[in-house]
Every structure is written in C-alpha cells, then in structure tokens.
PDB file of C-alpha atoms in Angstrom:
ATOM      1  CA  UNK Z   1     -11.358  53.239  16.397  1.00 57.00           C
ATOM      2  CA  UNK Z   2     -12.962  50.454  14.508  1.00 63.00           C
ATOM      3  CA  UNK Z   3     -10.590  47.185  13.894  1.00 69.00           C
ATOM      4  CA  UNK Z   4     -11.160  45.959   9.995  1.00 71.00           C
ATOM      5  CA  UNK Z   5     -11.171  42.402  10.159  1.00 74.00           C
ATOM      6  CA  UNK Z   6     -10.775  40.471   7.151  1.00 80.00           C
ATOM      7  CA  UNK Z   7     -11.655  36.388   6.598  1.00 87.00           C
ATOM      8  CA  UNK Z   8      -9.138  34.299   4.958  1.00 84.00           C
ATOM      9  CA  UNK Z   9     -10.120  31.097   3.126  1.00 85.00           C
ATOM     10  CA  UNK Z  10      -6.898  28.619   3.591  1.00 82.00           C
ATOM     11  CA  UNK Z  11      -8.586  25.459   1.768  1.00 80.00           C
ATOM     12  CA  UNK Z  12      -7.942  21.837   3.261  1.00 79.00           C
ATOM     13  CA  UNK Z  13      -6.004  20.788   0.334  1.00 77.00           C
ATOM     14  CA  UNK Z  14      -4.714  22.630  -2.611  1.00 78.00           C
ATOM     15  CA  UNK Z  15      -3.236  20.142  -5.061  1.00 75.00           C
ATOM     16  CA  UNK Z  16      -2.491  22.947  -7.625  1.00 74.00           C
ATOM     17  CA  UNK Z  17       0.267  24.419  -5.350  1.00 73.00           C
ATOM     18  CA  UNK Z  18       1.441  20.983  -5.046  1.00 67.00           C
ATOM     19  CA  UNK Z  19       1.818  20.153  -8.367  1.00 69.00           C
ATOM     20  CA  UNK Z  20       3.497  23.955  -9.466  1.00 73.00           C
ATOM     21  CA  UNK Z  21       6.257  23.207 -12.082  1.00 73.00           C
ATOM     22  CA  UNK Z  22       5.609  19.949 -13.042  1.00 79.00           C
ATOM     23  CA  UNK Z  23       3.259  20.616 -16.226  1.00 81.00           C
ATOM     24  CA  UNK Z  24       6.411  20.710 -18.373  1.00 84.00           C
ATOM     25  CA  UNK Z  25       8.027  17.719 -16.910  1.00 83.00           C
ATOM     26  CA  UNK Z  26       4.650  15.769 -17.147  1.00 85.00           C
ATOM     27  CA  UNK Z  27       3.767  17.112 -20.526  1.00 88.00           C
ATOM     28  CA  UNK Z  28       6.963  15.403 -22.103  1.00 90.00           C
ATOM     29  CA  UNK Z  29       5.807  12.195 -20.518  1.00 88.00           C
ATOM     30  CA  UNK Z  30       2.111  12.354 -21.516  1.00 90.00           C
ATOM     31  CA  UNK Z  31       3.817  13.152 -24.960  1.00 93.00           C
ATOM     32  CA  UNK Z  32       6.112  10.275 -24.553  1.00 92.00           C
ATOM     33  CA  UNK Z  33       2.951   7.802 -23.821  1.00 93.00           C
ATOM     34  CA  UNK Z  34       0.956   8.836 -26.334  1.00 93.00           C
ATOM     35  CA  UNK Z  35       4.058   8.279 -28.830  1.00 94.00           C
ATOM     36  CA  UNK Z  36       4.101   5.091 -28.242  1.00 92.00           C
ATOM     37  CA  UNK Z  37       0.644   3.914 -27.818  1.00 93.00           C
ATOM     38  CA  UNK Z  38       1.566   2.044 -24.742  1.00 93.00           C
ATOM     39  CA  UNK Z  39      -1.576   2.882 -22.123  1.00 92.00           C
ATOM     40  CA  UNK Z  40      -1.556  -0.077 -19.628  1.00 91.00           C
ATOM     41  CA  UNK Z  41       1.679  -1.200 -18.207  1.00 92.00           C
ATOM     42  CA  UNK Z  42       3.819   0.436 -20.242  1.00 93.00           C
ATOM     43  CA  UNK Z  43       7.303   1.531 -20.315  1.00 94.00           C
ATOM     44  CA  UNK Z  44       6.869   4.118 -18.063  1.00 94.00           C
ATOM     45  CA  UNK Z  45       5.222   1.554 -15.603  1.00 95.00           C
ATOM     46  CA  UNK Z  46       8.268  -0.535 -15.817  1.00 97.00           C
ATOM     47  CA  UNK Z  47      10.556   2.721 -15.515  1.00 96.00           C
ATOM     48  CA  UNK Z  48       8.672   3.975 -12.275  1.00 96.00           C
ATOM     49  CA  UNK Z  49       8.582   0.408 -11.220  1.00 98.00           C
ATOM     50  CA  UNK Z  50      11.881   0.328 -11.424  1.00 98.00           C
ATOM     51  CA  UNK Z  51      12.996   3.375  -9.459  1.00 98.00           C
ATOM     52  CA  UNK Z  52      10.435   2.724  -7.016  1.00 98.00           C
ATOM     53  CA  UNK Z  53      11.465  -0.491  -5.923  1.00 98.00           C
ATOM     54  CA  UNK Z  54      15.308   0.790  -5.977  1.00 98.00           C
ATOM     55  CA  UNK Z  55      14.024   3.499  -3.879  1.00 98.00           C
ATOM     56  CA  UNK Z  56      12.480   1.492  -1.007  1.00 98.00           C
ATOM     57  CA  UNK Z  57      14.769  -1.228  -1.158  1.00 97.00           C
ATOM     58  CA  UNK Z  58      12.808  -3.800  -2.101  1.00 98.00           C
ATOM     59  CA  UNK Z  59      13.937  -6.357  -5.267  1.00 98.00           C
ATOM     60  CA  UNK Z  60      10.250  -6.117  -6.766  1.00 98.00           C
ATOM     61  CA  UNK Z  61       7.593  -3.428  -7.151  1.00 98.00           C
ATOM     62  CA  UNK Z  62       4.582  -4.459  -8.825  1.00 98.00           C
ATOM     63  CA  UNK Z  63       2.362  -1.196 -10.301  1.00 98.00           C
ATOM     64  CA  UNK Z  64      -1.671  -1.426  -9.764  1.00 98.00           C
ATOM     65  CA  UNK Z  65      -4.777   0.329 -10.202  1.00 97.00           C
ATOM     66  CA  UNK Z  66      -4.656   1.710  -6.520  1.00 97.00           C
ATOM     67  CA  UNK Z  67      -3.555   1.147  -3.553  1.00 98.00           C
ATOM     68  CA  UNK Z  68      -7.108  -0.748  -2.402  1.00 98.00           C
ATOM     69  CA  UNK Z  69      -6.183  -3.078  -5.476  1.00 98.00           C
ATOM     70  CA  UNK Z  70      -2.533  -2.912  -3.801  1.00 98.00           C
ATOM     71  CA  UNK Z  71      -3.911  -4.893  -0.712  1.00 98.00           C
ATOM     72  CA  UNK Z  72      -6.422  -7.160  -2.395  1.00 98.00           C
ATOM     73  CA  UNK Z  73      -3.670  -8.782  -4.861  1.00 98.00           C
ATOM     74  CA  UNK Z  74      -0.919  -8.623  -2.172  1.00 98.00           C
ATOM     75  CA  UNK Z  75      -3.261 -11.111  -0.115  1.00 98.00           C
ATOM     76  CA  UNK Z  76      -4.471 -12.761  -3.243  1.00 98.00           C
ATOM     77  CA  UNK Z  77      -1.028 -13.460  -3.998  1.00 98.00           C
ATOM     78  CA  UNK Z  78      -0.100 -15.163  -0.639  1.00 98.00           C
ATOM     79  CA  UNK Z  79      -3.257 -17.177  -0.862  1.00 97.00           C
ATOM     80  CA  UNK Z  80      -6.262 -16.129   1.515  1.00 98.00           C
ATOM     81  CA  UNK Z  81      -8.841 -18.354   1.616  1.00 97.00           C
ATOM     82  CA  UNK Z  82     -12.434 -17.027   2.375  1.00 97.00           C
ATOM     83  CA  UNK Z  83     -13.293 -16.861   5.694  1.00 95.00           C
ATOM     84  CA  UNK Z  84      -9.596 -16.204   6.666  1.00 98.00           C
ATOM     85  CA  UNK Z  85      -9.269 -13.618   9.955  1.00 98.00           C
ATOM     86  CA  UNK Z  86      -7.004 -10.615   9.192  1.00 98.00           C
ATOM     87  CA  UNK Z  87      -5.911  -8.701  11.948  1.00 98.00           C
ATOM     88  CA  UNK Z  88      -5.572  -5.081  11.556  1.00 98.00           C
ATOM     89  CA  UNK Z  89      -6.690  -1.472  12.729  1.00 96.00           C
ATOM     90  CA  UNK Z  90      -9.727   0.520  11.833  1.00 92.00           C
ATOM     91  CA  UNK Z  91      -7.283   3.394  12.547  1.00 96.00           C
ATOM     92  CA  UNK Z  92      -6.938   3.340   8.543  1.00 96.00           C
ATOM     93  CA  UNK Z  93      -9.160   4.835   5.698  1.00 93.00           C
ATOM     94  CA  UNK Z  94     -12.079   2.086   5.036  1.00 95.00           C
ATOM     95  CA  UNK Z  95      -9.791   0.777   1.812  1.00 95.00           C
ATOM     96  CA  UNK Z  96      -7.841  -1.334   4.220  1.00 97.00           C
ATOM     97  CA  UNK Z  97     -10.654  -3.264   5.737  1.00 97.00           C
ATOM     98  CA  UNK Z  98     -12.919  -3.044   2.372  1.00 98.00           C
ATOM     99  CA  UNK Z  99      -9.959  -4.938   0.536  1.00 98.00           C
ATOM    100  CA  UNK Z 100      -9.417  -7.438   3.300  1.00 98.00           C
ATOM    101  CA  UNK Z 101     -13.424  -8.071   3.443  1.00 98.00           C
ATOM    102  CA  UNK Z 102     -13.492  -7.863  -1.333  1.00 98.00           C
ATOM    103  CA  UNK Z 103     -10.093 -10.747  -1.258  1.00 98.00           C
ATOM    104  CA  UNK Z 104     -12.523 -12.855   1.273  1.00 97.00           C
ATOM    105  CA  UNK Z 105     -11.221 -12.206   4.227  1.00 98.00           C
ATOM    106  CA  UNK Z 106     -12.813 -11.398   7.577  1.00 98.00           C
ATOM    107  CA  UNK Z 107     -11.300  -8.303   9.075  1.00 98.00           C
ATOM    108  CA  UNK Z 108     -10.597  -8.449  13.109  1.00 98.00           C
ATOM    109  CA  UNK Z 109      -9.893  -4.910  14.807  1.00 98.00           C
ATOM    110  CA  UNK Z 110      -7.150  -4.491  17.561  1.00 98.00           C
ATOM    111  CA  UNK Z 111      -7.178  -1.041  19.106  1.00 97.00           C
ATOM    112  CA  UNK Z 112      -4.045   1.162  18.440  1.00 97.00           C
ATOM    113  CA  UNK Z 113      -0.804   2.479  20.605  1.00 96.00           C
ATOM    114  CA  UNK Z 114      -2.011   6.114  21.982  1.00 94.00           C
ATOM    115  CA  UNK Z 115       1.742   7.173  21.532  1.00 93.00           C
ATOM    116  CA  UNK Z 116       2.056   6.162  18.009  1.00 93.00           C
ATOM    117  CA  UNK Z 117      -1.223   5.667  17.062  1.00 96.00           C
ATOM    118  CA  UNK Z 118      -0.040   2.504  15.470  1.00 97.00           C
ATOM    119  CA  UNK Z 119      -1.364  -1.064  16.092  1.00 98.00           C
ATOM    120  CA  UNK Z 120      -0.881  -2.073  19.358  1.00 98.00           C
ATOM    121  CA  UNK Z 121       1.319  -4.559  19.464  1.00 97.00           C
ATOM    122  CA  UNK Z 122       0.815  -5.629  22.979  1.00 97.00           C
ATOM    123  CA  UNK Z 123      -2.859  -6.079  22.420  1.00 98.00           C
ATOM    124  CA  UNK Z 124      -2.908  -8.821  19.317  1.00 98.00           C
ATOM    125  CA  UNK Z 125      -2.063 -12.094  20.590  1.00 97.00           C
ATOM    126  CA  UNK Z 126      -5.782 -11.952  22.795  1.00 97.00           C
ATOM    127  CA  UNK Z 127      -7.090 -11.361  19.263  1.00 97.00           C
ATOM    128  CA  UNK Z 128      -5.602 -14.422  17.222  1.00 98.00           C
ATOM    129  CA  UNK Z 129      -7.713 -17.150  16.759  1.00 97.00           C
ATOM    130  CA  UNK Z 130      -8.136 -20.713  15.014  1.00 97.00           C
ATOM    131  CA  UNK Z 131      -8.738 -18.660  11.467  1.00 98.00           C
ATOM    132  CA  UNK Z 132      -6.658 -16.034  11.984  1.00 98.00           C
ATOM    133  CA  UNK Z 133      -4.025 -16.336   8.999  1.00 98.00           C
ATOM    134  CA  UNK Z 134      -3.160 -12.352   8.354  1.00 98.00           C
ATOM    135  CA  UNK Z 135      -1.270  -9.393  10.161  1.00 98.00           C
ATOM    136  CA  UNK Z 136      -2.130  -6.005   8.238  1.00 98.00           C
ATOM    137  CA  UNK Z 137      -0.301  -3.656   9.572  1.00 98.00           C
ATOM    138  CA  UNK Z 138      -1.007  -0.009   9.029  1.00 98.00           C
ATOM    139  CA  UNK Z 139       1.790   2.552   8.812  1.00 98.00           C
ATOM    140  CA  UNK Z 140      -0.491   5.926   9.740  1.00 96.00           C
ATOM    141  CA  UNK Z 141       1.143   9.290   9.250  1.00 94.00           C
ATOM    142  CA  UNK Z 142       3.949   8.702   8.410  1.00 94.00           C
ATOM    143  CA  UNK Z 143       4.795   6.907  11.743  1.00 95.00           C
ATOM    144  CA  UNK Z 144       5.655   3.109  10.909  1.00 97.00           C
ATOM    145  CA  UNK Z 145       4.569   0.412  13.363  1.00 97.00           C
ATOM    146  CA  UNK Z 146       6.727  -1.520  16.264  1.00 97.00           C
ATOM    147  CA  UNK Z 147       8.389  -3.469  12.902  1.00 97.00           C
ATOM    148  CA  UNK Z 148      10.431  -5.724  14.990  1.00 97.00           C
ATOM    149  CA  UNK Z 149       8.318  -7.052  17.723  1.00 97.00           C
ATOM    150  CA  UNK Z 150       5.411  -7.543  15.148  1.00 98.00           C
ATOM    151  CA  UNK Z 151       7.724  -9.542  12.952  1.00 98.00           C
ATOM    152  CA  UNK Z 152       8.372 -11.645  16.623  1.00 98.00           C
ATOM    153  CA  UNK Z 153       4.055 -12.018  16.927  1.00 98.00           C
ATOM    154  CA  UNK Z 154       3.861 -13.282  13.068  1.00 98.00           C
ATOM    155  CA  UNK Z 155       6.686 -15.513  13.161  1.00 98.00           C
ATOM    156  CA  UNK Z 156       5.054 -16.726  16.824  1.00 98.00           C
ATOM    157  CA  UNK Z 157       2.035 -17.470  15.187  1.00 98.00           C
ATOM    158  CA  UNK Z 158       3.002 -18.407  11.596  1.00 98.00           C
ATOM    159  CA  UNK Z 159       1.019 -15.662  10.412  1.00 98.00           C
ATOM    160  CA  UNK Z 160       1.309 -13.503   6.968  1.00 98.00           C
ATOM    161  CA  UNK Z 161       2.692 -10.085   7.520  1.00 98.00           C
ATOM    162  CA  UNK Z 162       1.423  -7.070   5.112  1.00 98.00           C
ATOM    163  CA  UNK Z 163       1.893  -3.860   5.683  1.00 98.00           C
ATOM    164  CA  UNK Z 164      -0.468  -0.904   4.642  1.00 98.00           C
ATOM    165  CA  UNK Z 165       2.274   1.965   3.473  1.00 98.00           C
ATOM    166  CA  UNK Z 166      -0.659   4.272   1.886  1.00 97.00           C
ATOM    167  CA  UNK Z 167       0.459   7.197   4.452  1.00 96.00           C
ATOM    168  CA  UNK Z 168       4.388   6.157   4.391  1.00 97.00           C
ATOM    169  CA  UNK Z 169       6.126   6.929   1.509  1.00 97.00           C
ATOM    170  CA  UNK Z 170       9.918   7.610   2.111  1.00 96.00           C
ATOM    171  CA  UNK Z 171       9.429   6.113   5.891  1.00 97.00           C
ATOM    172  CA  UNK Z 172      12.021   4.151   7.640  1.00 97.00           C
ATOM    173  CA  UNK Z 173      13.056   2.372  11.160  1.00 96.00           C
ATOM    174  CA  UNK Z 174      16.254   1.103  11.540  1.00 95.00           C
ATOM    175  CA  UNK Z 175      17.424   2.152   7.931  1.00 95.00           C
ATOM    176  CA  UNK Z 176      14.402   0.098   6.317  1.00 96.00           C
ATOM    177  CA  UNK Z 177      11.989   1.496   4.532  1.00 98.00           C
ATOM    178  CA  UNK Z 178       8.313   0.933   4.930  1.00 98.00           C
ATOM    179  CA  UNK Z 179       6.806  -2.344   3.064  1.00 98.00           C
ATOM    180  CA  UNK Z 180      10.250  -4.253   3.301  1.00 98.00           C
ATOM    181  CA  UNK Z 181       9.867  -5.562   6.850  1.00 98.00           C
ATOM    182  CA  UNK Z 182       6.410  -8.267   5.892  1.00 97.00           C
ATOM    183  CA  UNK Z 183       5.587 -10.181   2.806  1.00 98.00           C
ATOM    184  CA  UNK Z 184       4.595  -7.514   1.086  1.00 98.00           C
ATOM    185  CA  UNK Z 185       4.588  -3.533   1.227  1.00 98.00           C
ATOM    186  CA  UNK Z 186       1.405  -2.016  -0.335  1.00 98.00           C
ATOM    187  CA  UNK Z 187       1.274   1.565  -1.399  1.00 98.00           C
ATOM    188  CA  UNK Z 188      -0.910   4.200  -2.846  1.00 98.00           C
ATOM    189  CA  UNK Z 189      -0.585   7.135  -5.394  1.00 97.00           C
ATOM    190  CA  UNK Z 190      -3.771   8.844  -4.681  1.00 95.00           C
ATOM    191  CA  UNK Z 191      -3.564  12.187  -5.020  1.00 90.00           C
ATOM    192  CA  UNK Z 192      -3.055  13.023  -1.401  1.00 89.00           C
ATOM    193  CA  UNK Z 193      -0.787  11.046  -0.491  1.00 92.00           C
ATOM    194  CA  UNK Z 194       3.009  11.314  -0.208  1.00 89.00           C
ATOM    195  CA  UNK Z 195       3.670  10.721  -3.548  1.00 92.00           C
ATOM    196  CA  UNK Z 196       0.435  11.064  -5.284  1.00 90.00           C
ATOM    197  CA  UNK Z 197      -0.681  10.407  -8.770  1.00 89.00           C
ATOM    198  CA  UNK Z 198      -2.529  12.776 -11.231  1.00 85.00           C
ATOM    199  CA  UNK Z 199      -5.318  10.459 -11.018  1.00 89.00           C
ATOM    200  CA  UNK Z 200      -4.926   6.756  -9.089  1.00 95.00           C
ATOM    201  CA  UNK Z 201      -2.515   4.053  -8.440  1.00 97.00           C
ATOM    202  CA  UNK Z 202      -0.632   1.932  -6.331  1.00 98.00           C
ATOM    203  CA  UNK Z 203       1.706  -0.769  -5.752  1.00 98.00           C
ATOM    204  CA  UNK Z 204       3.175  -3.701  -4.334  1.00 98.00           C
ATOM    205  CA  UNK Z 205       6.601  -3.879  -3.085  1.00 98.00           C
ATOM    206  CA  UNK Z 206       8.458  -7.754  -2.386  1.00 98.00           C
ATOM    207  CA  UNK Z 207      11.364  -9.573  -1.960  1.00 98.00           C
ATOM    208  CA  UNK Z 208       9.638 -12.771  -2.915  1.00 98.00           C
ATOM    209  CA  UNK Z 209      10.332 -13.387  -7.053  1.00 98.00           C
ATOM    210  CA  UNK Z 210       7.594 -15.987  -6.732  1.00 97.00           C
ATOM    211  CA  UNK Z 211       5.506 -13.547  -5.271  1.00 98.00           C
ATOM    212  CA  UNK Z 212       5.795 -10.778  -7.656  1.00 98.00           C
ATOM    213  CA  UNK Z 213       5.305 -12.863 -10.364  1.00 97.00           C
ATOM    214  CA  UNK Z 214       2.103 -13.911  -9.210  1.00 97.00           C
ATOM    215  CA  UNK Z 215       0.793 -10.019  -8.306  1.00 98.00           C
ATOM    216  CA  UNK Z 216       1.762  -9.311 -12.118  1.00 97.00           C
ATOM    217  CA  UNK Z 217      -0.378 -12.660 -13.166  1.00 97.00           C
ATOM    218  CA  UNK Z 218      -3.595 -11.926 -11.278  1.00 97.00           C
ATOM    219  CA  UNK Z 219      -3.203  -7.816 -11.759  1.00 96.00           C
ATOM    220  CA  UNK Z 220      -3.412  -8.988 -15.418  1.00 95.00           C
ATOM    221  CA  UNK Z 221      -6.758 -11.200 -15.144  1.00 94.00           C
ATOM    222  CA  UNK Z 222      -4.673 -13.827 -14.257  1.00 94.00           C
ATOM    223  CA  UNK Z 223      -2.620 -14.712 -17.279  1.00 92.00           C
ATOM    224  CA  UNK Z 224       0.290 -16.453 -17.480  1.00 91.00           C
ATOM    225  CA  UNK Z 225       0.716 -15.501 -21.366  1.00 89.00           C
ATOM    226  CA  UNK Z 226      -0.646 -14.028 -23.863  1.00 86.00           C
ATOM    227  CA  UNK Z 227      -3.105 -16.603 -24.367  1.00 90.00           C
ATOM    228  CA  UNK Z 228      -3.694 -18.241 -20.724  1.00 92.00           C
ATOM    229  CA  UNK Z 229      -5.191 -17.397 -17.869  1.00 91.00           C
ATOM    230  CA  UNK Z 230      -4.496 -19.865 -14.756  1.00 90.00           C
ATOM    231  CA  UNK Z 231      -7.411 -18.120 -12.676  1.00 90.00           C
ATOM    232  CA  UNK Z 232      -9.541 -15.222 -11.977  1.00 91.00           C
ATOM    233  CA  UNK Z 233      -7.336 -12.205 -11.792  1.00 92.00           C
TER     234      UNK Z 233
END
C-alpha cells in the first residue's frame, strides 16, 4: 500500500493568531483617539506610558517612534559626542549598531558568552579604549546580560550603561526588570516583539527625572515649550 503524504505550510510568523480578540478592545481605543483628535503623544501615550513604566519598575518611561529612535535619544540624552566608542554586540538586529553609528557614535564589537549568548563580560575591558564612553548592552531572547558584573566594568571605567531590551519585555534577574539596571532601558513595539505594536514604537525607560525630561525635549525636535527649541531634536 501507497502512504498519502500531505505538506503542511506552518508560516514563520502569523501575527493574525497573535492578535485574535483584540479587534474589539482596540477598536474602542482607535475610537477613543479619533474622539479626541489627539494623534501624537496623546493621552493614550501618557496612559501606556504610565503603566509601562509601573510595570518595569522604572519612575519614567518615555514613548518614541521605535525602538531604533529608543537608542538614538537614550544616548542623545546622556550626551555622546561624535566620535565617541560604544561598546556592544553585533549579536543584535543592525538597529542597535545603526543608532549608535546615526547619534555619532562609533560602534566597537565584543564577541558574546556561548552559554547565554549575551555580551561577554569577561572579554570587554581588552576592548575599552581612550574614546570609549558607552556600554550597550543587548538583552537577546529574552535572556538578560551578567547585570551585576557589567554594572562593576561601567562603574570601573566611568562608562554610560544602556541596555538594548528590544527582545526582553517582562525579563528580570534578581527581581529587576530589564532596562532598570543602566542609565537607561530602551525598548521596542515592533510587531514581533514581546509586546508588539500594530504598526511601530518604542521607548525609553529611567530613573533619572533630568534624563527623561530631556528624551521628551529632543523626541519633540527639541523644544522646551511651545515656542522654543534649545537644539536639534
């Protein structure tokens, strides 16, 4: 006897079956939006800003275009200068290097942990140089990096800790959530991430007032009211 076999198509990524039962739930906040009229940085920003900083435990989160916008401000806002060295992983989708390289900074590669895949932590020191300013960490699926002995290397060095949290929503060590260990936590909403977006997004989680106050200036061209820009946001 003849054995009928039969080819089935399982498709890398099928946000529809994601997204089953939320039309309702998002329909009464696309209706809620267009009430109001409000299409940038709204009051649902606020809202979702708002839960999502409560969420991670952070005091701040700071809503952005994306999450390659995410990393760009977040070292805007701490003050790269061009030419700056950022040390980081190409373990990463190209957004974390391309926003190092569009805020002026010069990206510099360490290799990664085979265990967690992470940066290797062991491996950065031999890397840090005159220019180097910048640790970007990236957490990568799902797994966070060795937090505490790359908070040791930064504080060694009196470098700028960032983490990349594009592929760690809802990720902790040691009852902290990723993006609350560095200066600044940067996420992204794409659409397959975690928690993705019907469309883009990102943000930027802080404990630093002064520093979330500044991601909110220069995601808004810079302005510092209605009428004033203090630079190039």
């Amino acid at each position: 006897d003849s054995i009928q076999m039969s080819v089935i198509r399982v498709p890398f990524l099928d946000l529809t079956r994601h997204d089953e039962g939320l039309p309702h739930e998002a329909a009464e906040a696309f209706t809620r939006v267009l009430a109001g009229g409000k299409f940038i940085l709204g009051p649902e920003v606020s809202a979702f800003e708002d839960e999502f900083s409560s969420y991670c435990g952070s005091e701040h989160a700071v809503g952005v275009a994306s999450g390659t916008d995410a990393i760009v401000l977040a070292l805007r806002a701490l003050g790269i200068s061009p030419g700056d060295e950022v040390i980081t992983t190409a373990l990463s989708a190209p957004p974390t290097a391309i926003a190092i390289s569009l805020a002026g900074g010069r990206p510099v590669f360490v290799d990664i942990d085979p265990v967690t895949r992470c940066i290797d932590p062991g491996l950065i020191e031999r890397s840090i140089g005159p220019r180097t300013r910048f640790l970007l960490v990236v957490h990568i699926y799902g797994r966070l990096s060795e937090m505490d002995e790359l908070l040791r290397i930064a504080d060694r060095h009196g470098l700028l800790l960032v983490e990349d949290c594009a592929q760690a929503h809802g990720a902790r060590q040691d009852g902290r959530s990723a993006g609350t260990w560095g200066h600044a936590g940067c996420y992204s909403f794409y659409p397959t991430k975690n928690l993705g977006a019907f469309g883009d997004g990102g943000a930027v989680i802080t404990g630093d007032t002064v520093l979330a106050r500044r991601l909110r200036e220069l995601r808004d061209y810079g302005r510092t009211d209605r009428d004033r820009l203090a630079e190039k946001g």
